[in-house]
Amino acid sequence: MATIVITGCDTGLGVEFARQYAAEGHKVYATCLSPDTAHETRAIVGDVEVQKLDMTDHAGIAAFAASLGRRPVDILLNNAGIGRPHPPFGETDYANWRRILETNLIGPMKLVETLVENVAASELKMMAFVSSRMGSITLNQSGGSYAYRSSKAGLNMLVKGLAVDLAPRHISVIALHPGWAATEPGGRVPVEESVAGMRGVIHRAGRHHTGIFQTYHDQPLPW
């Protein structure tokens, strides 16, 4: 069975990723910002270790990696992310924008650099990033959401760069759009369906698919 590290398992997609992978018998490291209050995650049946990980805390990322030692990580699933609120033009909250970039973009890069040897030592050698259609420059027809959009557009560029740089090590790197998942008011895609779809994309993605940006129902998205 595979070993999977999942970030952002406090709520929503992260909880469901951990639940579905554990149900198949995989070893799951479910990382949370607040493990003590992640009751859904702690209730998951299976080989699940819940650990604290703040994506803005680089020392904490290093400590988490040290706890893994040299254990191979088949799938590094960068799911943690924040975005709200979305203030309109003229009311930008710059402190929150920096926090969003630290969580959605810089933290994932630090985690990748810290765990790359673990992924390279595994059989599957997969890095998957939960991005968003809102990070597509081509598809931006409505404007707004500057902080969130820029963080996900940057994440997409990160994925493309890593796909090139890690190809010699046979590591696949992909970006995923979960759909408007029902993790917030108005969300239309059931969380179970979104996660199952993204897991399917991960499962089907061979090394020649590295650098792709796909929806949860396996459709390509423009950058």
Tab-separated table of C-alpha atoms in Angstrom:
chain	number	residue	atom	x	y	z
A	1	MET	CA	0.000	0.000	0.000
A	2	ALA	CA	1.044	3.593	-0.597
A	3	THR	CA	2.157	6.180	1.936
A	4	ILE	CA	0.405	9.516	1.511
A	5	VAL	CA	1.010	12.893	3.124
A	6	ILE	CA	-2.003	15.224	2.972
A	7	THR	CA	-1.977	18.839	4.125
A	8	GLY	CA	-4.998	20.796	5.298
A	9	CYS	CA	-6.920	17.942	6.900
A	10	ASP	CA	-8.738	20.078	9.466
A	11	THR	CA	-11.910	20.248	7.349
A	12	GLY	CA	-13.429	19.734	3.913
A	13	LEU	CA	-11.412	18.221	1.104
A	14	GLY	CA	-8.483	17.262	3.319
A	15	VAL	CA	-10.672	15.212	5.657
A	16	GLU	CA	-12.267	13.439	2.714
A	17	PHE	CA	-8.920	12.723	1.028
A	18	ALA	CA	-7.698	11.138	4.267
A	19	ARG	CA	-10.928	9.160	4.689
A	20	GLN	CA	-10.940	7.763	1.147
A	21	TYR	CA	-7.261	6.833	1.084
A	22	ALA	CA	-7.465	5.229	4.534
A	23	ALA	CA	-10.533	3.241	3.467
A	24	GLU	CA	-8.392	1.634	0.763
A	25	GLY	CA	-5.777	0.595	3.290
A	26	HIS	CA	-3.125	3.214	2.577
A	27	LYS	CA	-0.883	4.769	5.224
A	28	VAL	CA	-2.011	8.380	5.663
A	29	TYR	CA	-0.270	11.250	7.377
A	30	ALA	CA	-3.098	13.751	7.810
A	31	THR	CA	-1.631	17.112	8.736
A	32	CYS	CA	-3.739	19.773	10.404
A	33	LEU	CA	-3.311	23.328	11.574
A	34	SER	CA	-5.147	22.415	14.799
A	35	PRO	CA	-5.050	18.651	15.377
A	36	ASP	CA	-6.823	18.912	18.729
A	37	THR	CA	-9.982	20.263	17.091
A	38	ALA	CA	-9.834	18.099	13.942
A	39	HIS	CA	-12.447	15.708	15.302
A	40	GLU	CA	-13.582	14.368	11.913
A	41	THR	CA	-10.034	13.514	10.957
A	42	ARG	CA	-9.313	11.836	14.258
A	43	ALA	CA	-12.437	9.721	13.833
A	44	ILE	CA	-11.283	8.226	10.523
A	45	VAL	CA	-10.880	4.455	10.663
A	46	GLY	CA	-7.621	3.149	9.260
A	47	ASP	CA	-3.869	3.717	9.354
A	48	VAL	CA	-4.029	7.480	9.860
A	49	GLU	CA	-1.576	9.614	11.811
A	50	VAL	CA	-2.828	13.123	12.575
A	51	GLN	CA	0.020	15.603	12.928
A	52	LYS	CA	0.289	19.355	13.334
A	53	LEU	CA	1.517	21.324	10.323
A	54	ASP	CA	1.209	25.057	9.756
A	55	MET	CA	2.118	25.837	6.155
A	56	THR	CA	3.419	29.264	7.183
A	57	ASP	CA	5.814	27.776	9.762
A	58	HIS	CA	8.964	26.659	7.991
A	59	ALA	CA	10.537	25.335	11.181
A	60	GLY	CA	7.394	23.285	11.739
A	61	ILE	CA	7.648	21.907	8.205
A	62	ALA	CA	11.232	20.843	8.903
A	63	ALA	CA	10.149	19.215	12.165
A	64	PHE	CA	7.403	17.283	10.393
A	65	ALA	CA	9.885	16.052	7.803
A	66	ALA	CA	12.241	14.965	10.576
A	67	SER	CA	9.437	12.909	12.104
A	68	LEU	CA	9.111	11.008	8.817
A	69	GLY	CA	12.810	10.344	8.607
A	70	ARG	CA	13.651	8.508	5.398
A	71	ARG	CA	10.225	6.936	4.975
A	72	PRO	CA	9.215	6.983	1.282
A	73	VAL	CA	6.198	9.165	0.468
A	74	ASP	CA	4.331	7.903	-2.582
A	75	ILE	CA	1.931	10.850	-2.848
A	76	LEU	CA	2.584	14.310	-1.456
A	77	LEU	CA	-0.841	15.949	-1.622
A	78	ASN	CA	-0.689	19.708	-1.107
A	79	ASN	CA	-4.293	20.487	-0.227
A	80	ALA	CA	-4.028	23.202	2.451
A	81	GLY	CA	-5.234	26.579	1.313
A	82	ILE	CA	-7.092	29.725	2.336
A	83	GLY	CA	-8.763	32.478	0.340
A	84	ARG	CA	-11.594	34.326	1.975
A	85	PRO	CA	-12.537	37.091	2.307
A	86	HIS	CA	-12.398	38.518	-1.246
A	87	PRO	CA	-12.397	42.308	-0.762
A	88	PRO	CA	-13.173	44.396	-3.867
A	89	PHE	CA	-10.695	46.610	-5.674
A	90	GLY	CA	-9.864	49.597	-3.515
A	91	GLU	CA	-10.286	47.698	-0.246
A	92	THR	CA	-7.329	45.326	-0.432
A	93	ASP	CA	-6.212	43.753	2.837
A	94	TYR	CA	-2.497	43.470	2.177
A	95	ALA	CA	-1.670	41.699	5.424
A	96	ASN	CA	-4.180	38.959	4.591
A	97	TRP	CA	-2.841	38.782	1.013
A	98	ARG	CA	0.614	38.004	2.415
A	99	ARG	CA	-0.908	35.341	4.661
A	100	ILE	CA	-2.671	33.769	1.667
A	101	LEU	CA	0.548	33.711	-0.350
A	102	GLU	CA	2.466	32.194	2.555
A	103	THR	CA	-0.148	29.442	2.948
A	104	ASN	CA	-1.105	28.707	-0.655
A	105	LEU	CA	2.184	29.223	-2.468
A	106	ILE	CA	5.325	29.623	-0.379
A	107	GLY	CA	4.484	26.937	2.179
A	108	PRO	CA	3.862	24.265	-0.473
A	109	MET	CA	7.218	25.069	-2.091
A	110	LYS	CA	8.978	24.718	1.249
A	111	LEU	CA	7.220	21.408	1.880
A	112	VAL	CA	8.252	20.098	-1.541
A	113	GLU	CA	11.878	21.072	-1.034
A	114	THR	CA	11.838	19.472	2.414
A	115	LEU	CA	10.219	16.167	1.384
A	116	VAL	CA	11.585	15.721	-2.144
A	117	GLU	CA	13.955	12.934	-1.073
A	118	ASN	CA	11.081	11.025	0.544
A	119	VAL	CA	9.026	11.275	-2.649
A	120	ALA	CA	11.974	10.346	-4.850
A	121	ALA	CA	12.533	7.210	-2.736
A	122	SER	CA	8.950	5.992	-3.245
A	123	GLU	CA	7.366	3.813	-5.882
A	124	LEU	CA	4.685	6.218	-7.121
A	125	LYS	CA	6.702	9.461	-6.970
A	126	MET	CA	3.694	11.793	-7.155
A	127	MET	CA	3.205	15.398	-6.055
A	128	ALA	CA	-0.339	16.728	-6.450
A	129	PHE	CA	-1.486	20.267	-5.709
A	130	VAL	CA	-5.094	21.335	-5.167
A	131	SER	CA	-5.260	24.508	-7.231
A	132	SER	CA	-8.337	26.243	-8.628
A	133	ARG	CA	-9.904	27.341	-11.878
A	134	MET	CA	-9.666	30.811	-10.359
A	135	GLY	CA	-5.913	30.586	-10.843
A	136	SER	CA	-6.307	30.328	-14.614
A	137	ILE	CA	-5.323	33.608	-16.272
A	138	THR	CA	-7.021	32.571	-19.501
A	139	LEU	CA	-10.358	31.858	-17.820
A	140	ASN	CA	-10.492	35.008	-15.690
A	141	GLN	CA	-13.474	36.834	-17.134
A	142	SER	CA	-14.907	38.225	-13.896
A	143	GLY	CA	-11.965	39.939	-12.182
A	144	GLY	CA	-11.742	40.389	-8.428
A	145	SER	CA	-10.417	37.948	-5.807
A	146	TYR	CA	-6.924	39.301	-6.380
A	147	ALA	CA	-5.228	37.636	-3.431
A	148	TYR	CA	-6.708	34.184	-3.966
A	149	ARG	CA	-6.361	34.258	-7.762
A	150	SER	CA	-2.729	35.349	-7.609
A	151	SER	CA	-1.882	32.651	-5.059
A	152	LYS	CA	-3.340	29.923	-7.261
A	153	ALA	CA	-1.856	31.345	-10.466
A	154	GLY	CA	1.499	31.287	-8.691
A	155	LEU	CA	0.859	27.738	-7.539
A	156	ASN	CA	0.177	26.713	-11.122
A	157	MET	CA	3.491	28.201	-12.207
A	158	LEU	CA	5.132	26.347	-9.340
A	159	VAL	CA	3.657	23.078	-10.628
A	160	LYS	CA	4.971	23.701	-14.155
A	161	GLY	CA	8.429	24.569	-12.887
A	162	LEU	CA	8.635	21.566	-10.580
A	163	ALA	CA	7.406	19.279	-13.367
A	164	VAL	CA	10.428	20.336	-15.429
A	165	ASP	CA	12.985	20.350	-12.634
A	166	LEU	CA	11.920	17.032	-11.079
A	167	ALA	CA	11.407	15.112	-14.316
A	168	PRO	CA	14.985	13.720	-14.237
A	169	ARG	CA	14.060	12.141	-10.893
A	170	HIS	CA	10.886	10.632	-12.398
A	171	ILE	CA	8.641	12.627	-10.051
A	172	SER	CA	5.235	13.595	-11.461
A	173	VAL	CA	3.804	16.984	-10.501
A	174	ILE	CA	0.181	17.907	-11.262
A	175	ALA	CA	-2.354	20.649	-10.454
A	176	LEU	CA	-5.990	19.811	-9.716
A	177	HIS	CA	-9.200	21.837	-9.767
A	178	PRO	CA	-11.716	20.427	-7.244
A	179	GLY	CA	-14.738	22.136	-8.739
A	180	TRP	CA	-16.927	24.382	-6.641
A	181	ALA	CA	-16.997	21.829	-3.870
A	182	ALA	CA	-19.646	21.932	-1.155
A	183	THR	CA	-17.152	23.019	1.487
A	184	GLU	CA	-18.679	26.508	1.551
A	185	PRO	CA	-22.089	28.110	0.941
A	186	GLY	CA	-23.147	27.742	-2.680
A	187	GLY	CA	-20.790	24.880	-3.447
A	188	ARG	CA	-22.364	22.505	-5.958
A	189	VAL	CA	-20.016	19.523	-6.136
A	190	PRO	CA	-20.355	16.991	-3.297
A	191	VAL	CA	-17.077	16.727	-1.417
A	192	GLU	CA	-17.010	12.947	-1.853
A	193	GLU	CA	-17.390	13.315	-5.628
A	194	SER	CA	-14.742	16.012	-5.883
A	195	VAL	CA	-12.180	14.022	-3.932
A	196	ALA	CA	-12.940	10.748	-5.699
A	197	GLY	CA	-12.479	12.528	-9.028
A	198	MET	CA	-9.186	14.109	-8.064
A	199	ARG	CA	-7.926	10.790	-6.728
A	200	GLY	CA	-8.800	9.251	-10.067
A	201	VAL	CA	-6.731	11.864	-11.896
A	202	ILE	CA	-3.810	11.215	-9.543
A	203	HIS	CA	-4.125	7.459	-10.039
A	204	ARG	CA	-4.185	7.717	-13.841
A	205	ALA	CA	-1.411	10.298	-14.156
A	206	GLY	CA	1.737	8.630	-15.414
A	207	ARG	CA	5.075	10.354	-15.673
A	208	HIS	CA	4.250	11.588	-19.184
A	209	HIS	CA	1.334	13.537	-17.646
A	210	THR	CA	3.567	15.619	-15.390
A	211	GLY	CA	2.852	19.344	-15.510
A	212	ILE	CA	-0.877	19.032	-16.236
A	213	PHE	CA	-3.732	21.174	-14.852
A	214	GLN	CA	-6.893	19.040	-14.700
A	215	THR	CA	-10.388	19.283	-13.259
A	216	TYR	CA	-11.712	16.705	-10.818
A	217	HIS	CA	-13.558	15.117	-13.755
A	218	ASP	CA	-10.301	14.810	-15.717
A	219	GLN	CA	-10.718	17.707	-18.122
A	220	PRO	CA	-7.698	19.886	-18.986
A	221	LEU	CA	-7.753	23.539	-17.983
A	222	PRO	CA	-5.820	26.392	-19.634
A	223	TRP	CA	-3.172	28.112	-17.592
